[in-house]
Structures are given as C-alpha cells and as structure tokens.
XYZ file of C-alpha atoms in Angstrom:
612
model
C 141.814 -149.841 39.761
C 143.092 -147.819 36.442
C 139.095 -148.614 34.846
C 137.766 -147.162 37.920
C 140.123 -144.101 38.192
C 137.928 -141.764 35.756
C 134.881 -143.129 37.005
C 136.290 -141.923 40.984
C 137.208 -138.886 39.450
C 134.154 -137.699 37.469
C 132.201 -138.461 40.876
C 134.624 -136.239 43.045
C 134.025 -133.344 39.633
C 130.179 -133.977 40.048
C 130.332 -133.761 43.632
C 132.504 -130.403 44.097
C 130.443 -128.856 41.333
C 127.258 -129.386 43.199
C 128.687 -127.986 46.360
C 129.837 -124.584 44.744
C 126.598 -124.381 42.776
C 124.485 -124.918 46.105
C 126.204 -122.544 47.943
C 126.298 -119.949 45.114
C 122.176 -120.812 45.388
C 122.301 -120.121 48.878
C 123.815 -116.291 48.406
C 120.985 -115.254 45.969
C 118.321 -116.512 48.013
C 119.969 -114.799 51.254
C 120.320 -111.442 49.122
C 115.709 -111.940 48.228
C 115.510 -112.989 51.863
C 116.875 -109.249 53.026
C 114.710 -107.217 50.182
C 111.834 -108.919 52.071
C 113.359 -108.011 55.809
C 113.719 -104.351 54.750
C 110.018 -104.821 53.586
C 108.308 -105.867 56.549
C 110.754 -103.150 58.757
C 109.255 -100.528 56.540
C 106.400 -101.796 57.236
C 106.389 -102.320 60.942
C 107.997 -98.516 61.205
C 105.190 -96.765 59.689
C 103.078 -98.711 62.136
C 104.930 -96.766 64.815
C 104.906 -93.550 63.974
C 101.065 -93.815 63.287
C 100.564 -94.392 66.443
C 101.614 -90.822 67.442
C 99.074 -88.402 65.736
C 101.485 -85.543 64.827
C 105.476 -86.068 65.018
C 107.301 -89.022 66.776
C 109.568 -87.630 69.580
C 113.056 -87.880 68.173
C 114.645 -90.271 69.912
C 112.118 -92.243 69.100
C 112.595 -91.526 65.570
C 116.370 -91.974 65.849
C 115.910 -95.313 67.197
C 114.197 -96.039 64.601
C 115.386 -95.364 61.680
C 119.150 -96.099 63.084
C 119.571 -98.937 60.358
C 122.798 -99.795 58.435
C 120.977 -100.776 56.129
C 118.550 -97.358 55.715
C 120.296 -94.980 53.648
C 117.647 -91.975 53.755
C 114.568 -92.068 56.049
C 112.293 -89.339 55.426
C 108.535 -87.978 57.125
C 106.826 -85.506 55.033
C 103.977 -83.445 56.443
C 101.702 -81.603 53.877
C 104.362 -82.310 51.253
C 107.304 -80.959 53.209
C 110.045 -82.857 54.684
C 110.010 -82.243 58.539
C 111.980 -85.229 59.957
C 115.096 -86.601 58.363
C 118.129 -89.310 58.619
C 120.506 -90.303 56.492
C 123.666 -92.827 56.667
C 126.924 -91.039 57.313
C 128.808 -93.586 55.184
C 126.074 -94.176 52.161
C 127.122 -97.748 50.744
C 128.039 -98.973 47.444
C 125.271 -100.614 45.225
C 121.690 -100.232 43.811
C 119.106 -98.191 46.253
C 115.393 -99.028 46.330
C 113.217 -96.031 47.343
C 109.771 -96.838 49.462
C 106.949 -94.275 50.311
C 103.878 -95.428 52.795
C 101.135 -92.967 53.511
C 100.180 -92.265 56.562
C 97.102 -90.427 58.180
C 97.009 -86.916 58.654
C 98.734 -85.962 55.281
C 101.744 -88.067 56.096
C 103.978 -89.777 54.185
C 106.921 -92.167 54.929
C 109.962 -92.489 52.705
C 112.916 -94.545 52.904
C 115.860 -95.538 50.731
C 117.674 -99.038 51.394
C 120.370 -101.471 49.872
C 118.488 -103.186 47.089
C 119.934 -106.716 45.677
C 118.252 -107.341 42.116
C 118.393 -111.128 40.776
C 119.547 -110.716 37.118
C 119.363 -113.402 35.012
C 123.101 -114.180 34.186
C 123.530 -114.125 37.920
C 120.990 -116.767 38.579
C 122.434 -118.803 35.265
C 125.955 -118.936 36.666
C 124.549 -119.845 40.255
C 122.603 -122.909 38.114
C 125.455 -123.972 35.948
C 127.593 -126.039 38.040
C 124.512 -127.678 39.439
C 123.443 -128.816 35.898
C 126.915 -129.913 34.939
C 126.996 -132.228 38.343
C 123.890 -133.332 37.110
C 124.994 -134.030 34.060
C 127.667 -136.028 34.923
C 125.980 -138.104 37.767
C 123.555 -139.050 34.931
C 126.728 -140.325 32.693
C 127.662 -142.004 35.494
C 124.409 -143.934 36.655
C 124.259 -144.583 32.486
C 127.103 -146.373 32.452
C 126.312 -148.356 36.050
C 123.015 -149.659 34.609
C 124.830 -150.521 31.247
C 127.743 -152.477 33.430
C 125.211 -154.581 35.453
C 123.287 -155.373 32.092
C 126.935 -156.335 30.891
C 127.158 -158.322 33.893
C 123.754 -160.008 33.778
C 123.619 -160.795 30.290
C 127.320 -162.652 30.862
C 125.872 -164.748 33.700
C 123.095 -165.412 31.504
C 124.659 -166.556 29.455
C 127.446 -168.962 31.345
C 124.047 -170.633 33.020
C 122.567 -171.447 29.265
C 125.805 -172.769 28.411
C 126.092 -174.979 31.874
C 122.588 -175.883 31.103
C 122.978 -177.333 27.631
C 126.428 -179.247 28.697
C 128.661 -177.374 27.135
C 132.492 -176.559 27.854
C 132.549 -172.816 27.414
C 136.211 -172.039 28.064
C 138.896 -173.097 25.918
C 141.160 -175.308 26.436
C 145.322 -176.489 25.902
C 143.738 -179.780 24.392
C 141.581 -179.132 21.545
C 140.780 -182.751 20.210
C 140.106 -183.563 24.332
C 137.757 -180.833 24.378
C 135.684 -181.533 20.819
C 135.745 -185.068 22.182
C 133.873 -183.846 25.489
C 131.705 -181.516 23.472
C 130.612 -184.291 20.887
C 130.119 -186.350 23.962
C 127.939 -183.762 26.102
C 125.505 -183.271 23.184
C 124.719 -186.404 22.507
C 124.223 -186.855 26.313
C 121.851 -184.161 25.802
C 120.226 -185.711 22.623
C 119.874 -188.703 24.395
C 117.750 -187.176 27.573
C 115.595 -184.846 25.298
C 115.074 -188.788 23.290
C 114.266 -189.817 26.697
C 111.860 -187.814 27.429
C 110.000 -187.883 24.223
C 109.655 -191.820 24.952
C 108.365 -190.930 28.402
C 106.020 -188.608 26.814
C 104.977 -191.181 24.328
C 104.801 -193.692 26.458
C 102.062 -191.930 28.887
C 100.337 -190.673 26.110
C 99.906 -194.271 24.534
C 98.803 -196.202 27.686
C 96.766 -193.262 29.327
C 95.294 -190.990 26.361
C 92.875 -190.798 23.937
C 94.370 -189.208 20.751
C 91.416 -187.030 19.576
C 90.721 -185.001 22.248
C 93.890 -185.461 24.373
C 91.829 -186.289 28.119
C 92.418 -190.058 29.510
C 91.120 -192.749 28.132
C 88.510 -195.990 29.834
C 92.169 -197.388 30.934
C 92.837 -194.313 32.440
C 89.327 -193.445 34.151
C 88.840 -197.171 35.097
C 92.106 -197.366 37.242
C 91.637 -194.172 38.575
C 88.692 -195.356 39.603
C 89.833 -198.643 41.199
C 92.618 -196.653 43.333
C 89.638 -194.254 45.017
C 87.446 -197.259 45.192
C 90.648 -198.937 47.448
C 90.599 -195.683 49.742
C 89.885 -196.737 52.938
C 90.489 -193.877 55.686
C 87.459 -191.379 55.975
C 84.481 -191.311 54.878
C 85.229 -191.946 51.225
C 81.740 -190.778 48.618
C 82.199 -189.152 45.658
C 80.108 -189.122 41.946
C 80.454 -190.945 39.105
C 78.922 -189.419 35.718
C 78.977 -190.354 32.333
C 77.499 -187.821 29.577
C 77.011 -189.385 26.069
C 75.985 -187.578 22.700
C 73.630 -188.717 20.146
C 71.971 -188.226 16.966
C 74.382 -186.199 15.633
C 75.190 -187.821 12.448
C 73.580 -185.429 9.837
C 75.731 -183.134 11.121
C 79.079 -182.248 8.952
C 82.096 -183.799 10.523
C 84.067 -180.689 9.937
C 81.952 -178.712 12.133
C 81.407 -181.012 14.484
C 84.613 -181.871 15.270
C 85.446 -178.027 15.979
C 81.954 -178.074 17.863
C 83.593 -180.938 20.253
C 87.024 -179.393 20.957
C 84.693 -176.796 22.595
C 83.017 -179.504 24.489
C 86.077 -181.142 25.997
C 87.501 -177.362 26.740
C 84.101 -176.908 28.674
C 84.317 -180.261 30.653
C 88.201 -180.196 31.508
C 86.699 -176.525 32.931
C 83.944 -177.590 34.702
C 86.371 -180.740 35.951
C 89.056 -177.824 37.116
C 86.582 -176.732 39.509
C 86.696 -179.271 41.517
C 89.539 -181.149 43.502
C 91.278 -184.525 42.365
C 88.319 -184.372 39.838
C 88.986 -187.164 36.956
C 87.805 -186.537 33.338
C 88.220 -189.090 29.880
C 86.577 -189.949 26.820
C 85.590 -193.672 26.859
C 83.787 -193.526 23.690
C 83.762 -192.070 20.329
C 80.848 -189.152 21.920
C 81.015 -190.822 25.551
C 82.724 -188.857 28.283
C 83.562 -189.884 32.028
C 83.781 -187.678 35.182
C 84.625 -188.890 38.399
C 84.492 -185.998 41.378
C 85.883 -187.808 44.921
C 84.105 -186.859 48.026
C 81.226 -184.655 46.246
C 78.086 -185.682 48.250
C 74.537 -185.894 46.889
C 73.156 -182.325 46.683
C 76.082 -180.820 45.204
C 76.148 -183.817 42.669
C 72.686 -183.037 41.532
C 73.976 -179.122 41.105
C 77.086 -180.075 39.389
C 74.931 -182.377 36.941
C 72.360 -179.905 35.989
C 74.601 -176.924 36.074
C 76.999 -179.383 33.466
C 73.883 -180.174 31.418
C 72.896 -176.758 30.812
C 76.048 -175.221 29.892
C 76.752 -178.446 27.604
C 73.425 -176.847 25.559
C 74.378 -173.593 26.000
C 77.616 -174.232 23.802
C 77.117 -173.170 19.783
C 75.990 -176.020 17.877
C 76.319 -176.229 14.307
C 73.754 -176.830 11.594
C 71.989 -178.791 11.529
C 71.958 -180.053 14.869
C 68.735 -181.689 16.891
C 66.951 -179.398 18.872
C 66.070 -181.774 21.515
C 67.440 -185.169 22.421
C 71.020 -184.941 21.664
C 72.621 -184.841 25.273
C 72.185 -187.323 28.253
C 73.837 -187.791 32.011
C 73.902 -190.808 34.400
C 75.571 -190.383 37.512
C 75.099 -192.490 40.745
C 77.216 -192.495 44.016
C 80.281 -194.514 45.419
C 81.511 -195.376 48.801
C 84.826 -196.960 49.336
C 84.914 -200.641 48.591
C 82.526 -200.780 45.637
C 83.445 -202.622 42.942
C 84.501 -200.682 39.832
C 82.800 -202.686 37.378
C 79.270 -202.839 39.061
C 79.520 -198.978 39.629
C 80.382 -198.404 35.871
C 77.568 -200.906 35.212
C 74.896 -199.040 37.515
C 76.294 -195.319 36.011
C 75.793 -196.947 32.354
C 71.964 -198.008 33.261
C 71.292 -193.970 34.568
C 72.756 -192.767 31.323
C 70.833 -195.189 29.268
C 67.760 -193.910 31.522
C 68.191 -190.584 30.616
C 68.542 -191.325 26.671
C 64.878 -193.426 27.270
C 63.440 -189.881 27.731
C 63.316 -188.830 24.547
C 64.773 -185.523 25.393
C 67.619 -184.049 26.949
C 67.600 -185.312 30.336
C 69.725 -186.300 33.506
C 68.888 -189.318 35.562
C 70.524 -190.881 39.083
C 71.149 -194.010 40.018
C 70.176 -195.560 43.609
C 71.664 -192.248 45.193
C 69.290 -192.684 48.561
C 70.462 -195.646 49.826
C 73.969 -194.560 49.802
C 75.364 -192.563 53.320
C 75.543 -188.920 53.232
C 77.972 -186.487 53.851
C 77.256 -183.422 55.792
C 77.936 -180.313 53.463
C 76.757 -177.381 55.553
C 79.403 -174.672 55.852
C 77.644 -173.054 58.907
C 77.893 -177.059 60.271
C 81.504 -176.993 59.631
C 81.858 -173.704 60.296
C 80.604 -174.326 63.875
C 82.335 -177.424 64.293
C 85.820 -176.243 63.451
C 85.324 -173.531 65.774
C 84.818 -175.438 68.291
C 87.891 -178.008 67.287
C 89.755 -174.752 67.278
C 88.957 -173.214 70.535
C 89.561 -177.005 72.609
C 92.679 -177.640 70.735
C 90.874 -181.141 69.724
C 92.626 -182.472 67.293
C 94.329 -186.214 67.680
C 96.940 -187.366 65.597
C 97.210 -190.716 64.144
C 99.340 -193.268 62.370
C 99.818 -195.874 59.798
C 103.017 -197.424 58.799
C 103.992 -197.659 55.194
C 106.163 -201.105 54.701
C 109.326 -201.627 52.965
C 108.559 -203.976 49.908
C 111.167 -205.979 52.095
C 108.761 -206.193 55.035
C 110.691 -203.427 57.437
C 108.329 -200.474 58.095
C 109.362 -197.087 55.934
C 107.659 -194.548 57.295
C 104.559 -193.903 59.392
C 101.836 -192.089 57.474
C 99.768 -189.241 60.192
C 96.341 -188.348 59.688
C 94.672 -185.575 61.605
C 91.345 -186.730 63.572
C 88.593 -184.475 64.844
C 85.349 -185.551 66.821
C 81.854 -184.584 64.891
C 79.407 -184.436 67.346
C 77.947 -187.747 68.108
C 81.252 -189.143 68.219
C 82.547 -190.265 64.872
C 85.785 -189.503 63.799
C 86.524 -187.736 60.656
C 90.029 -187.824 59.259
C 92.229 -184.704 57.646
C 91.085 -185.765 54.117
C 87.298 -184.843 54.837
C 87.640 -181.922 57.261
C 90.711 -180.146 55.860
C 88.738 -179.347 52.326
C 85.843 -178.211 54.379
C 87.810 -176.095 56.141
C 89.277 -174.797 53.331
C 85.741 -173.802 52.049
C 84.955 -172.320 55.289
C 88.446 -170.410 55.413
C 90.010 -171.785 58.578
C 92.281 -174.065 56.556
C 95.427 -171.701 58.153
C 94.172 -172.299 61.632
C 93.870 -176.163 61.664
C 96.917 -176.843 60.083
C 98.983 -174.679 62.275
C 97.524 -176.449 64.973
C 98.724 -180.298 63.490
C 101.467 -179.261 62.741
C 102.307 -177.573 65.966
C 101.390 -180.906 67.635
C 103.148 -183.227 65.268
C 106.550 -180.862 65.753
C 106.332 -182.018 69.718
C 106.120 -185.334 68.709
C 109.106 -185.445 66.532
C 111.602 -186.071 69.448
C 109.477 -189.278 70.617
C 109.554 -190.427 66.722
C 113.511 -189.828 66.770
C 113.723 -192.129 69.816
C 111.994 -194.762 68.163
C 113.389 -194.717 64.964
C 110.358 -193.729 62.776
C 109.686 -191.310 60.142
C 106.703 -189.052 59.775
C 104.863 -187.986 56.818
C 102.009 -185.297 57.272
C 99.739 -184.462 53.835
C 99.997 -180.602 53.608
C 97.063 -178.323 53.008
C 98.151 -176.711 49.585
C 96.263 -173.390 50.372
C 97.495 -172.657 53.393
C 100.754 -172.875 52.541
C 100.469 -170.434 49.745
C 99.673 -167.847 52.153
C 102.576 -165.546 53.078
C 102.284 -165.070 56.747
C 101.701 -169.187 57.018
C 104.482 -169.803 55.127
C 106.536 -167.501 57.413
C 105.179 -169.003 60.584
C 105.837 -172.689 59.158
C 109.509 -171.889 58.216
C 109.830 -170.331 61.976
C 108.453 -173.233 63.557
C 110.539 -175.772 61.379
C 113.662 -173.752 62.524
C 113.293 -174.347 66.017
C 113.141 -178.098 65.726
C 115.963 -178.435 62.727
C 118.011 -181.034 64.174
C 114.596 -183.532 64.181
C 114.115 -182.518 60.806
C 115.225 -185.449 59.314
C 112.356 -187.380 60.827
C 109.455 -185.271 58.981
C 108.260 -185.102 55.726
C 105.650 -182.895 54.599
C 103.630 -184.465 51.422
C 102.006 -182.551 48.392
C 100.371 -184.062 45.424
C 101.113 -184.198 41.938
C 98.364 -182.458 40.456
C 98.702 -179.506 43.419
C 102.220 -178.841 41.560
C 100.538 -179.215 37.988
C 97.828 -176.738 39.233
C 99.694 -174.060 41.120
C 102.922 -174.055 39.660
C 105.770 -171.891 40.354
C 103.497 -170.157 43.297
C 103.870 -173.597 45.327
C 107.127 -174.415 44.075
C 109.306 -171.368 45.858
C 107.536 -172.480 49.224
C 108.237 -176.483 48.385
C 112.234 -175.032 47.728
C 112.258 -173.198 50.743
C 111.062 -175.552 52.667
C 113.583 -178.314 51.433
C 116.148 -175.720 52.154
C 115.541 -175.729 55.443
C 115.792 -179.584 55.858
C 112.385 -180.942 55.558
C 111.803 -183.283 53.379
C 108.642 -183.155 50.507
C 106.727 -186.263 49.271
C 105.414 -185.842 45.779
C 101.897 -188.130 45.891
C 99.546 -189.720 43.500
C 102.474 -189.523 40.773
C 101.547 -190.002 37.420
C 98.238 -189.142 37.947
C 97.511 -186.672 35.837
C 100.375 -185.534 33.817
C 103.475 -186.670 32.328
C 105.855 -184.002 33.119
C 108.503 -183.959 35.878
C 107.651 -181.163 37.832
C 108.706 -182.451 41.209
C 112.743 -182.716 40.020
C 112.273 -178.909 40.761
C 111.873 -179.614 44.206
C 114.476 -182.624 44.430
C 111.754 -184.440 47.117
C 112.956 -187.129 49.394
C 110.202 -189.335 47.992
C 107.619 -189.899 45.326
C 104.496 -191.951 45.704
C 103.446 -193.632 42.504
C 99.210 -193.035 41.998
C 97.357 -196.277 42.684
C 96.382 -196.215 39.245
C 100.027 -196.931 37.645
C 100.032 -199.837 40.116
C 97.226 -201.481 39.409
C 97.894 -205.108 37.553
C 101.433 -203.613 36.714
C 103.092 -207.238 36.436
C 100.390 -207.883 33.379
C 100.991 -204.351 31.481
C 104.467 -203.396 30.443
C 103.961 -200.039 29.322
C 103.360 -199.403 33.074
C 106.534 -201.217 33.987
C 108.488 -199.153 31.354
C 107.426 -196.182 33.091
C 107.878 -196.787 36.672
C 111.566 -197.864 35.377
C 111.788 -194.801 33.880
C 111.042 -192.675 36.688
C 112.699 -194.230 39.094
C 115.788 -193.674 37.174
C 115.309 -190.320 37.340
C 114.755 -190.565 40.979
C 117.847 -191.976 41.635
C 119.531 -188.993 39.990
C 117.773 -186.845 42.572
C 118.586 -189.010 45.593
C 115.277 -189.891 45.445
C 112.877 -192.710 46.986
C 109.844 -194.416 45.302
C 107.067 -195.382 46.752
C 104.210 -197.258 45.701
C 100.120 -197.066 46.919
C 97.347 -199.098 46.823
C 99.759 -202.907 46.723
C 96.672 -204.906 45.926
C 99.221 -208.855 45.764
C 101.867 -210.247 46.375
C 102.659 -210.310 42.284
C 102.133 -206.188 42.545
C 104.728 -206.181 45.577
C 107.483 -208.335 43.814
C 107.302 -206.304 40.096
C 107.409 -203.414 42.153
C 110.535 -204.306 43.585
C 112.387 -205.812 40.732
C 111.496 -201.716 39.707
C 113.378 -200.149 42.158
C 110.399 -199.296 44.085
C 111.233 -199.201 47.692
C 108.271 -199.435 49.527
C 104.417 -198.491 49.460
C 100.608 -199.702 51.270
C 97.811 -200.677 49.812
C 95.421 -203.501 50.996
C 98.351 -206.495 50.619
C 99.713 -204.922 53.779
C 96.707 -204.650 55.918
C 94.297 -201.268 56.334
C 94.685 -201.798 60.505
C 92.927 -199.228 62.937
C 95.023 -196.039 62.946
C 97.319 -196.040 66.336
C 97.667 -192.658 68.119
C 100.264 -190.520 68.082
C-alpha cells in the first residue's frame, strides 16, 4: 500500500487539475458564446425596425431595446439621433460599439458588454489541463514500464523452469548444487538423446548429399500405400534420372543440383502425402498417392519443363540430359514389379535421344474420376440428402483384444459404388465443401457416441486438416464437442504427421484446444516424414507409427532403436503407440516386446467395413 500511495495521489492531483481547468474552459467559451448572442440580437433588431419605413412606434422600440445587456441603443436619421435608450445602471467592463445601416438614411447603433479572450486568460484556463496531462502521462509511463518489469520476470522464471534449474536459494547449499549438477546433466542427457534420435533417422532414412529419403526410404513408403486397402487406392510413380553431365565441373554442378532438389521437394509440396528421394547418384523418386492419369501426365510435363527451365552451367548438353518414367499403381501391386515397370519407362524415355517423358501401361489401369463440376454435383447432392454412412474397422490389441474401432465416412457415386472419406474428402476440399461434409460426420458420429459407450468401444474419426483451420468450424466443432463432454472419452479425432510438419503452430492451437476440452488426438503415419517431435505439443492420446517404420522391423535394428525411442517418450506423455500395416506374426511380436500396444495391417484381416 505505501508504493502505491504516491501513485493514488498523483492520480487524485491529475484528476482535480483537469476538473478546474475544464471548467475554467467552459467560462471563456460561455463569455464568446454571448459576444455572438448580442450579434445575432443586433442583428435580428435592425430587421425590425426595417420593417417600419420611417420610426418604430416606441413601445415597440422600448421593447426592444430593453436589454441588460444593451448599454446605449441609438437610431439616427440623416445623421441625427432621433430615438434613444440607455441602461440606468451602465455596468462595469469593456463596451463594444455596433452600427447597421438601414434604408432610408438610417442607421442603427448599439453599445453592449464585450468579453475579449486575452491570451494569458486562455493560458491560465490551459495550464492545469496540461499539467493533468502531464502527469497522467508519468503515470501510464511508469504502468507500461511495471508490466514490462513484470513480463520480463515471468520470462524469465519460465526459461529457468524450462532448462531445470532451481532458481531460488536455498538453507542447504551443497543439497541444492547437488540438484543443480544433477538437473543439467538430466538436460545434457535429453539434448544427447535427441541428437541420437536425429542421427538415427537420418542414417536409416536419408541420403547425405541432398538431405531427401533415400531407396530404403521411398521403397517402404511405397510398400505401406501399396498395403492400403480401403478406397479406391491409384496414385503415380515417377522416376527422373540425369545424364551426360560429366564434362561438366563438379563445383558447379553440385550448386546446379541443390537447385534441383529445392525445385522437386517444391513441386512434391504441392501435392498431398506426396513422397520424394534420391535413389541414385543423379536418380530421383516421386511417389504422388491417389493422383489419377490426366493430372499425372500434367504433373510430368509441367516437372519436365521447369527441370530445363532451371540455370545450367557450362558446359552443359543442350538436349538429352533429362528423362521421366512414370506408370500407375493400384493397391495390392507389388513394389518391386512397379519399380521394375517405372525403371523400363525411364529407360524408354533415355532411348529417345532427347529430353523426353514416357508412361508405362497407364490404360489398362482403373481410373479415377477427377472432374470438379462431377464432384461438385455429387457432393451437393450428398449434402442436400444428408447421405453419408458411417463405417467401422476395429484396430486389435497386439494381445488380440480390440483397441479401438477405426470410422470411415461412405458416400454413394452414382451407379452405386461406395467411395470412402479418403477419396471424397480431398475432392471436396478442391471443390470447397470440405466444411460442410465434415460437419455433417461428425454431427452423425457425435449421436453415435452414447451407443459406442454402451458397448465399450472407442472411436477414431481422420480429421479434415482444412476445415479445421477455419475459424467459424473450429468454433462450431468446440460447441458441438461441449454438448456431448461426458462421452468424450470414447472419441478421438486423428491428424497426421506431416499435417503438423506442414501447418505448424496454425493447427497446433486448434489440436490444444481441442485436447482441452477432452477429446483425444491421434498423431498418424509417424515417422513419416520427419524426425522431430512435434506431436509432444499436443500431448495426443495416441500415435500411429507409418507403415513404413514397420515394415520387416524384427530384421532392421535401427528401426527397433527408434520405435524404442519414441515410445519412451510416449510414455512420458501418457501416451499410446500404435502400429499400421502388421504384415506377420514376427512384425506383431517385435512390436510388442517395443511397447507398442496395438495396430492393423493385413496380419489382422482387411474384413468388409460394418456400419455404424
């Protein structure tokens, strides 16, 4: 209370100061305010009288000119006064004198109180203002320098619980340099930790050079979208391979292909769950999941022609330098005979003798409908019937119990084949009804939360990533969730990996929010495509290892390390790990020895999908 004393008291200073200076204001301006009333009276007088085209009658002129505020009213006719008032009791003070002419050789003259505005009166009228402005400033000066006081403290006590350190002192000072000592190398020992994680990805998964996967990486990630089974699972396969280069300097061309990989990983960028790597020394892999036929053919000359547009250094062949293969895949081809039939395309293209692209067998492969006024109609139409079905999978316990069951969205197309969540959804996300559709799943897998309660089940639903980064969906979705909090416990909402690499802190706040509220978040496809933890932001309920890091895991034990690793972490967190795409029974019992709790894959079945 004594450090706020002067502070009250300045205010109370500042305040009465104002007041007097306002109302000192308010005097001057009523004093211009009567000048201007005796004006427009003068005024409004000699209006009267000129309506009489000699003399007024007197008591017309006496009611007129009876003013307190008058001191000499005067009509002159041909220069001589002939009608005349004056105050009995003339009052103290300045007199203004004001003649109006009339018609007829008349003139009008009065005499009235006059109230000047000097200078030094208007300056001490101003004065206390300024000082209460003055010291409000002071004041809000010192305010803003408190709370940066304040902020920069609390700044600094989080750095300081951040790092592990004891920042107040204690009554035991070898206790507390013991506990310091000990909470750095804690410290040192997680930052170690991390560098072995990062190490450890970046041996098993990336090529050194140019820092993009490597063939171990692009051929499991192609295995794990070669094991999805729900939808109707296409996508492209490409490999572009340089040539002839080798008159060029290696200085220049190694600059010349850091630009290269910055325009593929671009180009890649563009497109979801797109995979890129560099299987060779000048060899370089794309694979782009659900991208149909025509917009393959696009994406493949569109690639080819800004690969040539790049600078090239000298000398460098004008022709014949640059070759793409690319073919098709549906779910259940082989990853070795695709890579085979890809590698006969490229070496196709390089038979040209120029720069050229060629396909491989992409007719004979099915087709997937790409029109946006098609899906524009379509999802219209879902919209307007409310036809959308909701269906299940289970995902097992590693222990044979069921964990979870996994719900997919289903819509009709229109002869009668059923397309899943993971086809439509990114259409309608093109089409920009992506906000629509998934506030109608999710308002029917809400009502169906109760009935999974009963029965013991969970629920996990995958999210669509941009509709939840809109503001008025994320409003609606926290509104809805609130209704049904106490089945919360029963739903999980499920994001990807690379959807928290690619949007960041924008989908993180929602993801926090969300898991605030009591709904729990699924982190899929982990380990996909980076190495960093992003998801302990979130604390999820569960993370889904990617197929890939799955994939012969008893024979690799770099990939064992790892899934160690992070299920350490998880348990820190509270959190559960899951595996996909369980291929044996050898997979399934590594997995568990792990940690990992559960997962699916094709050691557990691919059944038809049961209704909700």
């Amino acid at each position: 209370m004594e450090k706020r004393l002067p502070f009250i008291v300045v205010l109370l200073l500042a305040v009465v100061l104002a007041v007097v200076g306002v109302r000192w204001l308010v005097q001057i301006l009523g004093h211009q305010q009567h000048d201007a009333h005796m004006l427009a009276k003068a005024r409004q007088l000699s209006r009267v009288i000129s309506l009489y085209p000699q003399l007024p009658p007197g008591p017309v002129w006496e009611a007129l000119t009876n003013d307190s505020d008058i001191h000499i009213a005067v009509l002159y006719v041909d220069g001589k006064p002939v009608m005349e008032t004056r105050a009995d009791s003339p009052g103290s003070g300045q007199y203004q004198r004001l003649q109006l002419r009339l018609s007829n050789e008349r003139l009008l003259s009065f005499s009235f109180n006059h109230h000047p505005l000097p200078w030094q009166l208007v300056l001490t009228a101003m004065t206390p203002m300024l000082l209460a402005f003055v010291l409000l400033l002071w004041l809000l000066l010192r305010l803003v320098r408190h709370c940066l006081g304040q902020r920069q403290e609390i700044y600094a006590f989080e750095k300081e619980v951040k790092q592990n350190q004891i920042a107040s002192s204690g009554t035991f000072p070898e206790v507390r340099q013991a506990l310091l000592t000990l909470q750095r190398r804690v410290h040192t020992l997680e930052s170690q930790q991390q560098q072995i994680d990062s190490l450890l990805h970046s041996a098993a998964w990336l090529d050194e050079e140019s820092g993009l996967g490597n063939r171990l990486f692009f051929e499991q990630r192609l295995a794990s979208w070669l094991q999805e089974l729900e939808g109707n699972r296409i996508g492209c396969v490409m490999l572009l391979e340089l040539s002839n280069l080798d008159k060029v300097k290696a200085d220049a061309l190694s600059q010349w292909r850091q630009g290269l990989v910055s325009l593929l990983h671009d180009k890649a960028a563009l497109w979801p769950d797109a995979v890129l790597a560099r299987v060779d020394e000048d060899e370089y892999a794309l694979l782009l999941p659900q991208m149909p036929s025509k917009e393959g053919q696009a994406f493949a000359l569109g690639l080819l022609s800004d690969v040539q547009r790049l600078q090239t250094p000298s000398p460098f062949p004008a022709e014949d330098w640059v070759h793409l293969g690319w073919t098709l895949y549906q779910a259940g081809d082989e990853a070795s005979s695709l890579l085979d039939k890809t590698e006969m395309a490229l070496r196709a293209a390089q038979l040209q003798g120029e720069n050229a692209i060629m396909t491989a067998d992409v007719e004979s492969m099915p087709q997937l409908e790409t029109g946006s006024v098609r899906w524009r109609t379509l999802l219209e139409q879902v919209l307007a019937r409310k036809a959308i079905m909701l269906a299940s999978e289970p995902v097992h316990s590693l222990d044979g119990n069921i964990n979870h069951l996994r719900v997919r969205a289903l819509i009709n197309d229109p002869k009668g084949k059923q397309i899943d969540d993971s086809v439509f959804m990114p259409m309608a996300c093109r089409v920009g009804q992506e906000e629509p559709l998934m506030r109608l799943c999710l308002q029917q897998l809400l009502g169906r939360l109760g009935h999974a309660r009963n029965r013991g089940h969970r629920l996990a639903f995958r999210l669509c990533v941009d509709a939840l980064l809109k503001n008025g969906f994320n409003r609606w979705l926290q509104l809805a969730l609130m209704e049904v909090r106490d089945l919360l416990p029963q739903l999980t909402l499920i994001v990807t990996e690379h959807e928290l690499q690619q949007h960041g802190n924008k989908l993180i706040e929602p993801l926090q929010q969300l898991s605030a509220i009591g709904v729990g978040i699924m982190v899929d496809r982990i380990a996909s495509h980076s190495q960093q933890a992003q998801w302990q932001q979130i604390k999820p309920r569960m993370l889904k290892l990617h197929g890939a890091m799955v994939r012969h895991i008893h024979r690799n034990s770099d990939q064992q390390l790892w899934v160690q690793r992070l299920v350490q972490k998880a348990v820190d967190t509270n959190t559960e790990v899951l595996a996909s795409g369980i291929v044996d029974n050898q997979e399934r019992l590594c997995l568990h020895r792990l940690g990992v709790s559960g997962g699916d894959g094709p050691l557990f079945g691919h059944g038809a999908w049961d209704l909700l």
